[in-house]
Amino acid sequence: MPPLLLIVAITMGASFAPLAVHLSALLVAAPTYTGAFARTRFTAVIAVLAAAAVFVVDRHDGLLNSPLLPIHIGAVLLVSAFVIASRALHDRDLRELDQVRAVSEAAQRVLLRPIPVELGPFRIASMYRAAAAHALVGGDLYAAARTGRATRLLIGDVRGKGLPAIDDASAVLGAFREAAQQCRTLPELAASLERSVRRHLSELTPIAPESGERFITTLLIELPDDEEVVRVVSCGHPPPLLRQGNQVTLLPVTRPAPPLGLAADTPSAFRLDTVAFGPGDTLLLYTDGLAEARDSAGDFFPLLDRADTWTWDCPRRLVQHVSLDVDRHVGKNLQDDLALVAVRQLPDPVRAGQVPP
């Protein structure tokens, strides 16, 4: 152990130094160094050993009956006491931080349930990164639901970011999980979510007067098993990227509706777009934490330019690649929450239940 080696080295060095050179004061470095990485009990042990080494060194230097001996030992023990107290406070903060992280992880599992790797004939991967320090959840959201012979996906972004937006995100996710199984079409689902968001915001008005200014951009995706299409309803959310063959484009959304909280509550207010989506095609859903990420010069992340460099044949690798790419652009200092969902339609042999080569 380095602290023990330090004590031995100083003690051995004192035996070769001239008697007029007193090295015992250097032994205070051992408990000070130990407190930087070890718990209080081990630091206290090192402090006692350092004090004993002070006695050995000062005895060698002829200070056994000198008033300097108790001063040297007292100085080592006093400094050690301050180090141990500081370490105890640090350990307490670490325990509290661990508890906060445990609560945050539990909240994430409840709020953002992990999306299964496979839903029907589709392979899916997701990633969430909160902008708030030490947070695992925030104002971005995603969810997936299996409804008969189709897979439905939701991705959204609450106005604002970080922990204050969790309440609105939880309201949308709860409404989606309930309504996704009951609504026959995506416009009906969007209208149901709008009504739920309005109820949620109206309940907040007595305690949060600014709730009337809140809204949630959302994107609803439906992938039927027996049709090679993707159906989309956008409520003010950035359009996903679509990779077909070697070409990456923005999935066309002809008439997006206003964000939830600002939209109408009838299905006719939501335009349904249908685009071809076959085996081997991949969709990347994202929030504006990606599209609006800025570097130190204020330049936006070049989404379409960078998309050609990503690995698209595996959703898990795709979201990892995107996350690393945006880190390189912003310098690992995200200013907004970021959510990613990648979905790829499996090739026909896998869809038929066969093992791919």
Coordinates of C-alpha atoms in Angstrom, one line a residue:
M1 CA 0.0 0.0 0.0
P2 CA 1.4 3.5 -0.9
P3 CA 0.8 5.0 2.6
L4 CA 2.7 2.2 4.3
L5 CA 5.5 2.5 1.8
L6 CA 5.6 6.2 2.4
I7 CA 5.9 5.7 6.2
V8 CA 8.7 3.1 5.7
A9 CA 10.6 5.2 3.2
I10 CA 10.6 8.3 5.4
T11 CA 11.6 6.2 8.5
M12 CA 14.4 4.5 6.6
G13 CA 15.5 7.8 5.1
A14 CA 15.7 9.4 8.5
S15 CA 18.1 6.7 9.6
F16 CA 20.6 7.8 7.0
A17 CA 20.1 11.6 7.3
P18 CA 22.2 13.8 9.5
L19 CA 21.0 14.1 13.1
A20 CA 20.4 17.8 12.6
V21 CA 17.9 17.1 9.8
H22 CA 14.6 16.0 11.3
L23 CA 12.4 14.2 8.7
S24 CA 9.6 13.2 11.1
A25 CA 7.4 16.2 10.1
L26 CA 7.2 14.6 6.6
L27 CA 5.2 11.7 8.1
V28 CA 2.0 13.8 8.2
A29 CA 1.9 13.2 4.4
A30 CA 0.9 9.6 5.0
P31 CA -2.6 10.1 6.6
T32 CA -3.2 13.2 4.5
Y33 CA -2.7 11.1 1.3
T34 CA -4.7 8.2 2.7
G35 CA -7.7 10.4 3.3
A36 CA -8.0 11.2 -0.3
F37 CA -9.0 7.7 -1.3
A38 CA -9.6 5.5 1.8
R39 CA -12.4 5.4 4.3
T40 CA -12.0 6.8 7.8
R41 CA -11.1 3.6 9.6
F42 CA -8.1 2.9 7.4
T43 CA -7.0 6.5 7.5
A44 CA -7.1 6.3 11.4
V45 CA -4.9 3.2 11.3
I46 CA -2.4 5.0 9.0
A47 CA -2.5 8.1 11.4
V48 CA -1.5 5.9 14.4
L49 CA 1.3 4.2 12.4
A50 CA 2.6 7.6 11.3
A51 CA 2.6 8.8 14.9
A52 CA 4.5 5.7 15.9
A53 CA 7.0 6.3 13.1
V54 CA 7.4 9.9 14.4
F55 CA 8.5 8.5 17.7
V56 CA 11.0 6.2 16.1
V57 CA 12.5 8.9 13.9
D58 CA 12.7 11.5 16.7
R59 CA 14.3 8.9 19.0
H60 CA 16.9 8.2 16.3
D61 CA 17.5 12.0 16.1
G62 CA 18.1 12.2 19.9
L63 CA 14.8 14.0 20.6
L64 CA 13.4 11.5 23.1
N65 CA 13.6 13.9 26.0
S66 CA 13.1 17.0 23.8
P67 CA 9.8 19.0 23.8
L68 CA 9.9 18.6 20.0
L69 CA 8.8 15.0 20.2
P70 CA 5.3 15.6 21.6
I71 CA 4.9 18.6 19.3
H72 CA 5.7 16.4 16.3
I73 CA 3.4 13.6 17.4
G74 CA 0.7 16.1 18.3
A75 CA 1.0 17.8 14.9
V76 CA 0.6 14.5 13.0
L77 CA -2.4 13.4 15.1
L78 CA -4.1 16.9 14.8
V79 CA -3.7 17.0 11.1
S80 CA -4.9 13.4 10.9
A81 CA -8.0 14.3 13.0
F82 CA -8.9 17.0 10.4
V83 CA -8.3 14.6 7.5
I84 CA -10.5 11.9 9.2
A85 CA -13.3 14.4 9.9
S86 CA -13.2 15.6 6.3
R87 CA -13.3 12.1 5.0
A88 CA -16.2 11.2 7.3
L89 CA -18.2 14.2 5.8
H90 CA -17.2 13.0 2.3
D91 CA -18.3 9.5 3.0
R92 CA -21.6 10.8 4.3
D93 CA -22.1 12.8 1.1
L94 CA -21.3 9.7 -1.0
R95 CA -23.9 7.7 0.8
E96 CA -26.5 10.4 0.3
L97 CA -25.5 10.6 -3.4
D98 CA -25.8 6.8 -3.8
Q99 CA -29.3 7.0 -2.3
V100 CA -30.3 9.8 -4.6
R101 CA -29.0 7.8 -7.6
A102 CA -30.9 4.8 -6.4
V103 CA -34.1 6.8 -6.2
S104 CA -33.4 8.3 -9.6
E105 CA -32.8 4.9 -11.2
A106 CA -36.1 3.6 -9.7
A107 CA -37.9 6.7 -11.0
Q108 CA -36.4 6.0 -14.5
R109 CA -37.5 2.4 -14.5
V110 CA -41.0 3.5 -13.6
L111 CA -41.2 6.5 -15.9
L112 CA -39.1 5.3 -18.8
R113 CA -39.7 1.6 -18.9
P114 CA -37.0 -0.2 -20.9
I115 CA -38.2 -0.9 -24.4
P116 CA -37.9 -4.6 -25.4
V117 CA -35.1 -5.5 -27.8
E118 CA -37.6 -7.0 -30.1
L119 CA -41.3 -6.2 -30.6
G120 CA -42.9 -8.3 -33.3
P121 CA -40.7 -8.2 -36.4
F122 CA -38.8 -5.1 -35.3
R123 CA -35.6 -4.7 -33.4
I124 CA -35.4 -1.7 -31.1
A125 CA -32.9 0.2 -29.0
S126 CA -33.3 3.3 -26.9
M127 CA -31.1 5.7 -24.9
Y128 CA -31.8 8.5 -22.6
R129 CA -29.4 11.2 -21.3
A130 CA -30.6 13.9 -18.9
A131 CA -29.1 17.4 -18.9
A132 CA -29.4 17.9 -15.1
A133 CA -26.4 16.8 -13.1
H134 CA -26.8 13.4 -11.4
A135 CA -30.2 12.9 -13.0
L136 CA -31.2 9.9 -15.1
V137 CA -34.6 11.3 -16.1
G138 CA -35.9 14.6 -17.3
G139 CA -38.3 16.2 -19.8
D140 CA -37.7 13.9 -22.8
L141 CA -39.8 10.7 -23.0
Y142 CA -40.3 7.6 -25.1
A143 CA -42.4 4.5 -24.9
A144 CA -43.5 1.5 -27.0
A145 CA -46.6 -0.6 -27.0
R146 CA -47.5 -3.8 -28.8
T147 CA -51.1 -3.6 -30.1
G148 CA -52.3 -6.7 -31.8
R149 CA -50.5 -6.9 -35.1
A150 CA -48.7 -3.6 -34.8
T151 CA -46.0 -1.8 -32.8
R152 CA -46.6 1.7 -31.7
L153 CA -43.8 4.1 -30.5
L154 CA -43.9 7.4 -28.8
I155 CA -41.2 10.0 -28.4
G156 CA -41.6 13.5 -27.0
D157 CA -40.1 16.5 -25.4
V158 CA -41.6 18.6 -22.6
R159 CA -41.2 22.3 -22.7
G160 CA -38.2 22.9 -20.4
K161 CA -35.6 20.4 -19.3
G162 CA -34.4 18.3 -16.5
L163 CA -36.2 17.4 -13.3
P164 CA -38.9 20.1 -13.3
A165 CA -40.3 18.6 -16.5
I166 CA -40.7 15.1 -15.1
D167 CA -44.3 15.7 -14.0
D168 CA -45.5 16.5 -17.5
A169 CA -43.5 13.6 -19.0
S170 CA -45.1 11.1 -16.6
A171 CA -48.6 12.4 -17.5
V172 CA -48.0 11.8 -21.2
L173 CA -46.4 8.4 -20.8
G174 CA -49.2 7.2 -18.5
A175 CA -51.8 8.4 -21.0
F176 CA -50.0 6.7 -23.9
R177 CA -49.7 3.3 -22.2
E178 CA -53.5 3.4 -21.5
A179 CA -54.7 4.8 -24.8
A180 CA -52.3 2.9 -27.1
Q181 CA -54.3 -0.3 -26.5
Q182 CA -57.7 1.3 -27.0
C183 CA -57.4 3.7 -29.9
R184 CA -57.9 2.2 -33.4
T185 CA -55.8 4.8 -35.3
L186 CA -52.9 7.2 -34.6
P187 CA -55.1 10.3 -35.0
E188 CA -57.5 8.9 -32.4
L189 CA -54.5 8.2 -30.1
A190 CA -53.1 11.7 -30.6
A191 CA -56.5 13.2 -29.7
S192 CA -56.7 11.1 -26.6
L193 CA -53.3 12.2 -25.5
E194 CA -54.3 15.8 -26.1
R195 CA -57.3 15.4 -23.8
S196 CA -55.2 13.8 -21.1
V197 CA -52.6 16.6 -21.3
R198 CA -55.3 19.2 -21.0
R199 CA -56.7 17.5 -17.9
H200 CA -53.2 17.3 -16.4
L201 CA -52.4 20.9 -17.0
S202 CA -55.8 22.1 -15.7
E203 CA -55.2 20.2 -12.5
L204 CA -51.9 22.0 -12.1
T205 CA -53.3 25.5 -12.6
P206 CA -54.2 26.2 -8.9
I207 CA -50.6 25.4 -7.8
A208 CA -48.7 26.4 -11.0
P209 CA -50.3 29.3 -12.8
E210 CA -47.7 29.0 -15.6
S211 CA -49.1 25.6 -16.5
G212 CA -51.1 27.2 -19.3
E213 CA -47.8 27.9 -21.1
R214 CA -46.6 24.3 -21.0
F215 CA -46.7 21.9 -24.0
I216 CA -45.2 18.7 -25.1
T217 CA -44.0 18.0 -28.7
T218 CA -44.6 14.4 -29.6
L219 CA -44.2 11.9 -32.5
L220 CA -46.4 8.9 -32.8
I221 CA -45.2 5.9 -34.9
E222 CA -47.1 2.8 -36.0
L223 CA -45.4 -0.2 -37.6
P224 CA -47.9 -2.8 -38.8
D225 CA -46.6 -6.4 -39.0
D226 CA -48.3 -7.3 -42.3
E227 CA -47.7 -4.0 -44.2
E228 CA -44.3 -2.6 -45.3
V229 CA -45.2 0.9 -44.2
V230 CA -44.7 3.3 -41.3
R231 CA -47.5 5.5 -40.1
V232 CA -46.7 8.8 -38.5
V233 CA -48.5 11.6 -36.6
S234 CA -46.4 14.6 -35.6
C235 CA -47.3 17.1 -32.9
G236 CA -44.6 19.7 -33.4
H237 CA -41.8 17.2 -33.0
P238 CA -38.7 16.9 -35.2
P239 CA -39.2 14.3 -38.0
P240 CA -37.2 11.0 -37.6
L241 CA -34.4 9.9 -39.8
L242 CA -35.2 7.1 -42.3
R243 CA -32.5 4.9 -43.7
Q244 CA -33.4 2.9 -46.8
G245 CA -30.6 1.2 -48.7
N246 CA -27.7 3.6 -48.5
Q247 CA -29.7 6.8 -48.3
V248 CA -30.6 8.7 -45.2
T249 CA -33.5 11.2 -45.3
L250 CA -35.9 13.0 -43.0
L251 CA -39.1 11.1 -42.9
P252 CA -41.6 13.4 -44.6
V253 CA -44.3 14.9 -42.3
T254 CA -46.6 16.9 -44.5
R255 CA -48.7 18.8 -41.9
P256 CA -47.6 18.5 -38.2
A257 CA -50.1 19.4 -35.6
P258 CA -49.3 21.8 -32.7
P259 CA -47.7 20.3 -29.6
L260 CA -49.9 18.5 -27.1
G261 CA -51.4 21.1 -24.8
L262 CA -51.9 23.5 -27.7
A263 CA -53.6 21.2 -30.2
A264 CA -57.3 20.4 -30.9
D265 CA -58.7 17.3 -29.3
T266 CA -60.4 15.6 -32.3
P267 CA -58.8 13.0 -34.5
S268 CA -59.5 15.2 -37.6
A269 CA -56.9 17.7 -36.3
F270 CA -54.1 15.3 -36.7
R271 CA -52.7 14.4 -40.1
L272 CA -51.6 10.8 -40.7
D273 CA -48.6 10.3 -43.0
T274 CA -47.8 6.9 -44.5
V275 CA -44.3 6.1 -45.8
A276 CA -42.8 2.8 -47.2
F277 CA -40.8 0.9 -44.6
G278 CA -39.6 -2.6 -45.5
P279 CA -37.1 -5.2 -44.3
G280 CA -33.7 -3.8 -43.6
D281 CA -35.0 -0.2 -43.2
T282 CA -34.2 1.7 -40.1
L283 CA -35.8 4.7 -38.3
L284 CA -34.1 6.9 -35.8
L285 CA -36.4 8.9 -33.5
Y286 CA -34.7 11.7 -31.5
T287 CA -35.5 14.8 -29.5
D288 CA -34.1 18.3 -30.0
G289 CA -31.3 17.6 -27.6
L290 CA -29.7 16.1 -30.8
A291 CA -31.0 18.4 -33.5
E292 CA -30.2 21.6 -31.5
A293 CA -27.0 20.5 -29.9
R294 CA -24.4 23.3 -30.2
D295 CA -20.6 23.3 -30.1
S296 CA -18.5 25.9 -28.4
A297 CA -18.8 28.2 -31.5
G298 CA -22.6 28.0 -31.4
D299 CA -22.9 25.8 -34.5
F300 CA -25.8 23.2 -34.5
F301 CA -25.1 19.5 -34.8
P302 CA -24.9 18.7 -38.6
L303 CA -27.6 15.9 -38.3
L304 CA -27.9 14.8 -41.9
D305 CA -24.2 15.2 -42.7
R306 CA -23.2 13.0 -39.7
A307 CA -26.0 10.5 -40.3
D308 CA -24.1 9.0 -43.3
T309 CA -21.2 8.0 -41.0
W310 CA -23.3 6.1 -38.5
T311 CA -23.7 2.3 -38.2
W312 CA -27.4 1.7 -39.2
D313 CA -27.6 -2.1 -39.3
C314 CA -27.9 -2.6 -35.6
P315 CA -30.2 -0.3 -33.5
R316 CA -28.1 -0.7 -30.3
R317 CA -24.8 0.3 -32.1
L318 CA -26.7 3.1 -33.9
V319 CA -27.8 4.9 -30.7
Q320 CA -24.3 4.4 -29.1
H321 CA -22.7 5.9 -32.2
V322 CA -25.1 8.9 -32.2
S323 CA -24.4 9.6 -28.5
L324 CA -20.6 9.5 -29.0
D325 CA -20.9 11.7 -32.1
V326 CA -22.9 14.4 -30.3
D327 CA -20.4 14.3 -27.4
R328 CA -17.6 15.0 -29.8
H329 CA -19.6 18.0 -31.2
V330 CA -20.6 19.6 -27.8
G331 CA -17.7 18.5 -25.8
K332 CA -19.7 16.2 -23.5
N333 CA -21.6 19.1 -22.1
L334 CA -25.2 18.5 -23.1
Q335 CA -27.4 21.6 -22.6
D336 CA -30.7 19.7 -23.1
D337 CA -32.1 16.3 -22.4
L338 CA -31.5 13.7 -25.2
A339 CA -33.7 10.7 -26.1
L340 CA -33.0 8.3 -28.9
V341 CA -35.0 5.4 -30.2
A342 CA -33.8 3.3 -33.2
V343 CA -36.1 0.7 -34.8
R344 CA -35.1 -1.6 -37.6
Q345 CA -37.4 -4.1 -39.5
L346 CA -35.8 -7.5 -39.4
P347 CA -35.1 -9.3 -42.7
D348 CA -37.7 -11.8 -43.9
P349 CA -35.9 -15.0 -42.6
V350 CA -36.0 -13.6 -39.1
R351 CA -39.6 -12.5 -39.4
A352 CA -40.5 -16.1 -40.5
G353 CA -38.9 -17.3 -37.3
Q354 CA -35.7 -18.6 -38.8
V355 CA -32.2 -17.9 -37.4
P356 CA -30.4 -15.4 -39.5
P357 CA -27.0 -16.5 -41.0

